[in-house]
Short mmCIF file of C-alpha atoms (C1' of nucleotides) in Angstrom, two decimals:
data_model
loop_
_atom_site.label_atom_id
_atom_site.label_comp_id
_atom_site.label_asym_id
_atom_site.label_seq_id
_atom_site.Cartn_x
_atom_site.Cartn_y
_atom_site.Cartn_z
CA UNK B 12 67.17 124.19 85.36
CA UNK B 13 69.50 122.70 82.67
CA UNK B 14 70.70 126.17 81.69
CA UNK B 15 71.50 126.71 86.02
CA UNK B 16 73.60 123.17 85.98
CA UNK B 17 75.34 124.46 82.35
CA UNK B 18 76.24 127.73 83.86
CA UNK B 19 77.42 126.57 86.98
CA UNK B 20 79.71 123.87 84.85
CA UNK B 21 80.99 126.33 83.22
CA UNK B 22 81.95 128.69 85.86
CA UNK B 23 83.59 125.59 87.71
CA UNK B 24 85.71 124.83 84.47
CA UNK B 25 86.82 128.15 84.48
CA UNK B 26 87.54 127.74 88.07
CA UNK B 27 89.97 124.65 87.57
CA UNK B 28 91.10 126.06 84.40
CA UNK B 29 92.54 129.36 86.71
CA UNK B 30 93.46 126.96 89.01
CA UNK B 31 95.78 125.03 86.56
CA UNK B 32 96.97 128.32 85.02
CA UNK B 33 98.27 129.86 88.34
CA UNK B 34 99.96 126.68 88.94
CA UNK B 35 102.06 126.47 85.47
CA UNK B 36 100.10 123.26 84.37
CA UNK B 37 98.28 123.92 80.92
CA UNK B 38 94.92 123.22 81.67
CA UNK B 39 93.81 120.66 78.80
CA UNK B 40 90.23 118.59 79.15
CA UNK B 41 91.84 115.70 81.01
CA UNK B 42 93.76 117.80 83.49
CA UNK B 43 90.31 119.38 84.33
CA UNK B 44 88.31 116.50 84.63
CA UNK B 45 91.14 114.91 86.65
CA UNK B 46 91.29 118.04 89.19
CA UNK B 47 87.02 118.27 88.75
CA UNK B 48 87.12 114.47 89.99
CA UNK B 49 89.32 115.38 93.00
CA UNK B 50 87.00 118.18 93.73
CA UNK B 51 83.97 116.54 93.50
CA UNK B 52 84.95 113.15 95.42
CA UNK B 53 86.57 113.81 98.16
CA UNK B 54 87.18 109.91 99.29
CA UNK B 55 91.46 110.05 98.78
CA UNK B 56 90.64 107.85 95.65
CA UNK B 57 93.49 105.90 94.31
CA UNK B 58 95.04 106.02 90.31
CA UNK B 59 92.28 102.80 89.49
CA UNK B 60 89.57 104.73 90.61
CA UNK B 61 90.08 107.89 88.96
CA UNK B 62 90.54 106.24 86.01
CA UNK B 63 87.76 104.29 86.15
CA UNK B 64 85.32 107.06 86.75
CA UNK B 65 86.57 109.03 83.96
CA UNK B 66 86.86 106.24 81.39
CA UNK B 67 83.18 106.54 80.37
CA UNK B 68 83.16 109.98 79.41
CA UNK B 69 86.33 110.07 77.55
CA UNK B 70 87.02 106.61 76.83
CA UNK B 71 90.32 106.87 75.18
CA UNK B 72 91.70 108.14 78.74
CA UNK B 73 94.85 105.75 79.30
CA UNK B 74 96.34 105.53 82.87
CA UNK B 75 99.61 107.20 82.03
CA UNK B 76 98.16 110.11 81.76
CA UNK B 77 96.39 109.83 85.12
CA UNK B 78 100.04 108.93 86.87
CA UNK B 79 101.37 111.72 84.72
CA UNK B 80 98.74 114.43 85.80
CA UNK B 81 98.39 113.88 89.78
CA UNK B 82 102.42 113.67 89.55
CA UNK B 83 101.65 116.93 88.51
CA UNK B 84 99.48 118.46 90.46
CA UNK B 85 101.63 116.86 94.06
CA UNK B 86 104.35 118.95 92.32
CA UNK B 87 102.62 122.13 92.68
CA UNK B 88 100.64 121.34 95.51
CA UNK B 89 97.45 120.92 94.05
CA UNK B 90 97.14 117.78 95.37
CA UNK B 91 98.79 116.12 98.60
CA UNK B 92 100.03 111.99 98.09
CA UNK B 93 98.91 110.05 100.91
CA UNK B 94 100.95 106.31 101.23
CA UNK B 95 98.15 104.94 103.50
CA UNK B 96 98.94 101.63 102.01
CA UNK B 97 102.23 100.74 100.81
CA UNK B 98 100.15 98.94 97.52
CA UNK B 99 99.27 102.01 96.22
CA UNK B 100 98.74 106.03 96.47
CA UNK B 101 95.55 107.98 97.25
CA UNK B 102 95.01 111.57 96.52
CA UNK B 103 93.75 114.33 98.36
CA UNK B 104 93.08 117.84 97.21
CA UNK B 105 95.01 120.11 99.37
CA UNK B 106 92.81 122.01 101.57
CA UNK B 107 93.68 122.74 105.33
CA UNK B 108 95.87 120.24 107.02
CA UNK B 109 93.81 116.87 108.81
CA UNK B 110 94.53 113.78 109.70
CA UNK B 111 93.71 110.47 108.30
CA UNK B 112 92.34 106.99 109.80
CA UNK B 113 92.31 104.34 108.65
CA UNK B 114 90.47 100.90 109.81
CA UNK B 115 91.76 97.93 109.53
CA UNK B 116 88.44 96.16 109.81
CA UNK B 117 86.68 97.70 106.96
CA UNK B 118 89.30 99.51 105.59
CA UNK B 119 87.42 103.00 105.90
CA UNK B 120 89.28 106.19 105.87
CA UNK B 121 88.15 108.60 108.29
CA UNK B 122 89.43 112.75 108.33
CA UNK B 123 89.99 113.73 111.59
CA UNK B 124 90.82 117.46 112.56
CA UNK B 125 94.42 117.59 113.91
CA UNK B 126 96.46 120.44 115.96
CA UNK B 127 100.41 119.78 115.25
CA UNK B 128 102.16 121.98 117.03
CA UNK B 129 105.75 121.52 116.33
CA UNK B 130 108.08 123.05 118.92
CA UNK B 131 110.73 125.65 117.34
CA UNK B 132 113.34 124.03 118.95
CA UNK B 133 112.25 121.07 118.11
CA UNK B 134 115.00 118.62 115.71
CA UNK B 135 113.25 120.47 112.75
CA UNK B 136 114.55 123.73 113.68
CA UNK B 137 115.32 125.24 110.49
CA UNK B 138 113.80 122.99 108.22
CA UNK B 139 111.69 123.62 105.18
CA UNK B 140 108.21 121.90 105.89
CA UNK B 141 106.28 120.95 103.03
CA UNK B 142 104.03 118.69 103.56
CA UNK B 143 102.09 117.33 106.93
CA UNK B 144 100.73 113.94 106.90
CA UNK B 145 99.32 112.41 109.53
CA UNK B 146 97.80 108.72 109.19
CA UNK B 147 96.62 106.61 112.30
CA UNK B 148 95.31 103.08 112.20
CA UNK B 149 93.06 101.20 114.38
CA UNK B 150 89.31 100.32 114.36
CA UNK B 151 86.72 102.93 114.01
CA UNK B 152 83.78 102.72 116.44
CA UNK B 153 81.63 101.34 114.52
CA UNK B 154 83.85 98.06 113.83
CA UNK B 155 84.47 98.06 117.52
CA UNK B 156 80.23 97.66 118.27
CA UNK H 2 137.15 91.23 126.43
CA UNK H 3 135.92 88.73 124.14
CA UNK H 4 134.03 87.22 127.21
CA UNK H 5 132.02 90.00 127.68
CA UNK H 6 131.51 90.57 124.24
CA UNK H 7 130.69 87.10 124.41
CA UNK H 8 128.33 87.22 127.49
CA UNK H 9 126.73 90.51 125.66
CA UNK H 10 125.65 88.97 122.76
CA UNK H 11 123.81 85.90 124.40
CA UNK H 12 121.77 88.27 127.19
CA UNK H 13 120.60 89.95 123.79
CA UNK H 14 119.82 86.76 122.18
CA UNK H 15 118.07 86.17 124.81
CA UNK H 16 116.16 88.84 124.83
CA UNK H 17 115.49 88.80 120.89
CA UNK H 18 113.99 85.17 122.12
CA UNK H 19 112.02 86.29 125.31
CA UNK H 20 110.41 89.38 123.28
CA UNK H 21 109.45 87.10 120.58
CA UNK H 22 108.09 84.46 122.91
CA UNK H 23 105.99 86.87 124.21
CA UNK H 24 104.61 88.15 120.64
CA UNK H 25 103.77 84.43 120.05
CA UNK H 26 106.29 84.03 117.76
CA UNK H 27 108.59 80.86 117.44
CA UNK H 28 112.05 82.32 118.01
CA UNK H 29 113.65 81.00 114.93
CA UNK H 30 117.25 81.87 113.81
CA UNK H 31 116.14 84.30 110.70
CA UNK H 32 113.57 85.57 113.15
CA UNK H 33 116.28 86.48 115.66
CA UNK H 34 118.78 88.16 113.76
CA UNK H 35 116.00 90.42 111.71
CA UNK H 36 115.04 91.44 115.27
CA UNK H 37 118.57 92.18 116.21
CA UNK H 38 119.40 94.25 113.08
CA UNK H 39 116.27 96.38 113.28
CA UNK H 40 117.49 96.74 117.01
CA UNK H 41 121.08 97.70 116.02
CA UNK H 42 119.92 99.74 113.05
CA UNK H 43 117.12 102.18 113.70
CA UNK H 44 117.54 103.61 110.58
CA UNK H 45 114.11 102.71 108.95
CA UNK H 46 116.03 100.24 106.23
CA UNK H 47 113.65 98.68 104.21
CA UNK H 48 113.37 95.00 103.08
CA UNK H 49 116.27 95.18 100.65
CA UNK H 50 118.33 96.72 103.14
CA UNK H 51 117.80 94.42 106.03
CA UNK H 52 117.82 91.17 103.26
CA UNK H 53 121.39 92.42 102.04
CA UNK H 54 122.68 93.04 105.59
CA UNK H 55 122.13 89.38 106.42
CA UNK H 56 122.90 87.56 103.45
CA UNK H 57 126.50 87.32 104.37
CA UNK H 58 126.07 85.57 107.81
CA UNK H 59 122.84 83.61 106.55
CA UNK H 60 123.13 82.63 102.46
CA UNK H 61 120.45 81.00 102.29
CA UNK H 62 118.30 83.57 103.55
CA UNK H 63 115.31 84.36 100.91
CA UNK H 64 113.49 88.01 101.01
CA UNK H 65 110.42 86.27 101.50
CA UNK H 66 111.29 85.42 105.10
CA UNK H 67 112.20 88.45 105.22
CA UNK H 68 108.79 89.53 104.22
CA UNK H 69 107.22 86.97 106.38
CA UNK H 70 108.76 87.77 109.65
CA UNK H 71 108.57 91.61 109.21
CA UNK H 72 104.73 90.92 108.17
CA UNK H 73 104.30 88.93 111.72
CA UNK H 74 106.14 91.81 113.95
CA UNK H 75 103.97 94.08 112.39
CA UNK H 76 101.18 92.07 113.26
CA UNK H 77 102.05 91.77 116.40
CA UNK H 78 103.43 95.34 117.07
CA UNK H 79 107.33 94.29 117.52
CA UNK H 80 107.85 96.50 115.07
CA UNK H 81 106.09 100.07 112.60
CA UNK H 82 105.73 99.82 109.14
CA UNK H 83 106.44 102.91 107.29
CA UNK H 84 105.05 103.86 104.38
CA UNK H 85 106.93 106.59 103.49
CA UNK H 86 107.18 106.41 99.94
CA UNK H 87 104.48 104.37 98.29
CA UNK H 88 107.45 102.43 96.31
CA UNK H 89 108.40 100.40 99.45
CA UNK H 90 108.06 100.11 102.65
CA UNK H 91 110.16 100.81 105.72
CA UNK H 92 110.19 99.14 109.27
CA UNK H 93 110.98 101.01 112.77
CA UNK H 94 111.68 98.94 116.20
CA UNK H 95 108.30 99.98 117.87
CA UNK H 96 109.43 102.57 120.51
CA UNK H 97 108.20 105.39 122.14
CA UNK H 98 105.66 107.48 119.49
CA UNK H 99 107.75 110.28 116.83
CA UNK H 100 107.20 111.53 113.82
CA UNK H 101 109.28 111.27 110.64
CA UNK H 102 110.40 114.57 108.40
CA UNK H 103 111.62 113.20 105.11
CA UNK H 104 114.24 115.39 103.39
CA UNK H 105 113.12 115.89 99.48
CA UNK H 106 116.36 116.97 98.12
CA UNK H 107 118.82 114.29 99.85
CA UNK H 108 116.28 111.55 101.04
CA UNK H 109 117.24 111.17 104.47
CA UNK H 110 114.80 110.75 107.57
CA UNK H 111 114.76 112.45 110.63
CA UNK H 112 113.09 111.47 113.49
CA UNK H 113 111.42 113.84 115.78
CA UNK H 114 109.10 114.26 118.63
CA UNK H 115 105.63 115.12 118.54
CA UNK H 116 102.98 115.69 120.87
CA UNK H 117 99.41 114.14 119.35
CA UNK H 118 96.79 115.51 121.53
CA UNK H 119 93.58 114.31 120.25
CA UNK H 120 90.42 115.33 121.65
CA UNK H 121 88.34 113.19 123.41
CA UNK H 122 85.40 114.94 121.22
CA UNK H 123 87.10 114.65 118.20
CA UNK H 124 85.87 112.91 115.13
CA UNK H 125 87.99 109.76 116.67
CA UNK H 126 85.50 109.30 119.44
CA UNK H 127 85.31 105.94 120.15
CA UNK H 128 88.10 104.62 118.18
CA UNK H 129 90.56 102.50 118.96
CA UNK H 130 94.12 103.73 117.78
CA UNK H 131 96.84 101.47 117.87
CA UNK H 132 99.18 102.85 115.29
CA UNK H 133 100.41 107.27 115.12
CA UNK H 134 102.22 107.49 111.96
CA UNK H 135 103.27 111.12 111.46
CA UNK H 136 105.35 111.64 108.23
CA UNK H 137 106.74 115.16 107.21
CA UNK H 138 108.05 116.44 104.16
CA UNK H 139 110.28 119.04 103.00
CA UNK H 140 113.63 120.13 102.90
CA UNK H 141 116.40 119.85 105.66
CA UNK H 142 117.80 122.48 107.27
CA UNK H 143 121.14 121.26 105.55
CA UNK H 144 120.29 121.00 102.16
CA UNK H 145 118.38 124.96 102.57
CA UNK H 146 122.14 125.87 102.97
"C1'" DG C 20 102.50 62.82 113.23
"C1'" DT C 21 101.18 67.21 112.85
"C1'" DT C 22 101.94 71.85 112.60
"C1'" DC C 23 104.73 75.60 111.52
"C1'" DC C 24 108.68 77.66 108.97
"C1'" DT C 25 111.82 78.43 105.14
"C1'" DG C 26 113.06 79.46 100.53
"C1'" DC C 27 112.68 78.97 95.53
"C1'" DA C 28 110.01 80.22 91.53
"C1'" DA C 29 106.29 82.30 89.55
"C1'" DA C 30 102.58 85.53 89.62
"C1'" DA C 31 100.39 89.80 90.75
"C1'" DG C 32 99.93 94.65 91.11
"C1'" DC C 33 101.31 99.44 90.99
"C1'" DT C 34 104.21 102.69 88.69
"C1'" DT C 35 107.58 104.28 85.34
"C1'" DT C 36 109.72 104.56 80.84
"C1'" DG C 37 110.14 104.76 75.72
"C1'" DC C 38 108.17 106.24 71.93
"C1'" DA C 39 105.15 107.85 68.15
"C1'" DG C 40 101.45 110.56 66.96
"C1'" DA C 41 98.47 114.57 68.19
"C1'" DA C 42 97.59 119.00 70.05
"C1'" DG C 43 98.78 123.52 71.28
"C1'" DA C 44 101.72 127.96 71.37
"C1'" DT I 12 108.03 124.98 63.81
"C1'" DC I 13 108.86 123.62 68.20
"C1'" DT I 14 107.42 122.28 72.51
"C1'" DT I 15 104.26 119.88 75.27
"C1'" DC I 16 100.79 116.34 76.00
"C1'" DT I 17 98.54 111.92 75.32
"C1'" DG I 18 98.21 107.04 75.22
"C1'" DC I 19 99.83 102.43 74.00
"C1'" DA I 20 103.07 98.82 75.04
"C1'" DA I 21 106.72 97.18 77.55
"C1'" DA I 22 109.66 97.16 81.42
"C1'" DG I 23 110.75 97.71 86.38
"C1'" DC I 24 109.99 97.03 91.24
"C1'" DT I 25 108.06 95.66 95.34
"C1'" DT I 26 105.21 92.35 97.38
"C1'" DT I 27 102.38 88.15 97.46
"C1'" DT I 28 101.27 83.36 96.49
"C1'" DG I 29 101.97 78.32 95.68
"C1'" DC I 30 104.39 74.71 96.93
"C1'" DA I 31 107.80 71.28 98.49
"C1'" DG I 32 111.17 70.12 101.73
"C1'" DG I 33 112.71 70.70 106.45
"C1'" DA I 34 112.48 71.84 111.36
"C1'" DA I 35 110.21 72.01 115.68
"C1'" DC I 36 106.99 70.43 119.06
#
DNA sequence: GTTCCTGCAAAAGCTTTGCAGAAGA
DNA sequence: TCTTCTGCAAAGCTTTTGCAGGAAC
């Protein structure tokens, strides 16, 4: 049992480690536990929270280098910035393209599966498109009840 | 000329008052002409933008009215807050729904349309939208030359 | 008279910058 | 050795809050 979980750990380092290498970021031990947290959490957590959660296990973790890192990883699209909020950043590992929405009763952020289907001749005919994101707001249903 | 000029500028006044009469808003002076310059300038400024615009015909204007009144047409969906960047936020005349491609290399925004079909089985069943904020990234077919 | 609005100053909160020491190539 | 990375402290910016005077109803 403990020598399963150690294996598996170790095959998901490497996995972040490769994943840091093949994006030109050298992959020290708080790189990887920043890009493990992202993995592992996928609730778009904000700079506080990430921090917060890795403070215990490396305590002398300071906040600069979280800002520092995930400015990294958005760079090489590891990551995707979402500005939800205009107080503050969340992060989202980049997978495939969704949307995001958000309640403004209890503050929830939902994923929702989006088709965006941008004409050719649309006004962004001929432009370089990086990044997709997509953030409605309302209340979620069960806010509305 | 000056006449109709004249006549002009009081039908928009106005109209500035009706629409914020409506919204439940007291149609005060610094409330008026923030409504008429997002009106006049759909150019997504942001609060420094709009607070320098006025200064000149109102000096004793203070950014937190600024604040203030853009925080109440927001509230009261006169007007979309964009958070584009997460350093500051930007405000649109609420209009008809589009999305917004941000330019990385020169920092300009384009608007453009979008259709948002989302299925009535999607994982928004049930939810009540009231804001579509669609924000692209990349570069502009200009600055790709 | 009571409520709402404005604007100044201060505070709060997120993010960036400068820099010195440490780690890695 | 030289470059890169980390982390502390301070600074920078946008936004919010507290409050007193004024305006509107």
């Amino acid at each position: 049992m403990y020598e399963e979980r150690g294996i598996c750990m170790v095959n998901n380092i490497d996995f972040y480690k490769k994943t840091l290498e093949q994006a030109n970021i050298r992959p020290t031990f708080q790189r990887i536990k920043i890009l493990e947290y992202l993995n592992d959490y996928r609730t778009h957590p904000n700079v506080d929270e990430i921090y917060n959660a890795l403070c215990p296990i490396m305590p002398t973790l300071s906040k600069t280098t979280v800002y520092n890192t995930l400015k990294a990883f958005v760079k090489s699209n590891i990551v995707n910035e979402l500005n939800i909020e205009n107080t503050e950043a969340r992060y989202d590992l980049h997978t495939h393209p969704h949307g995001h929405f958000k309640c403004k009763e209890c503050g929830k952020i939902f994923d929702f599966d989006i088709n965006m289907n941008i004409n050719n001749d649309s006004e962004l005919k001929g432009f370089k498109i990086d990044n997709r994101n997509v953030i409605f707001e309302g209340i979620c249903s069960n806010c509305l009840k």
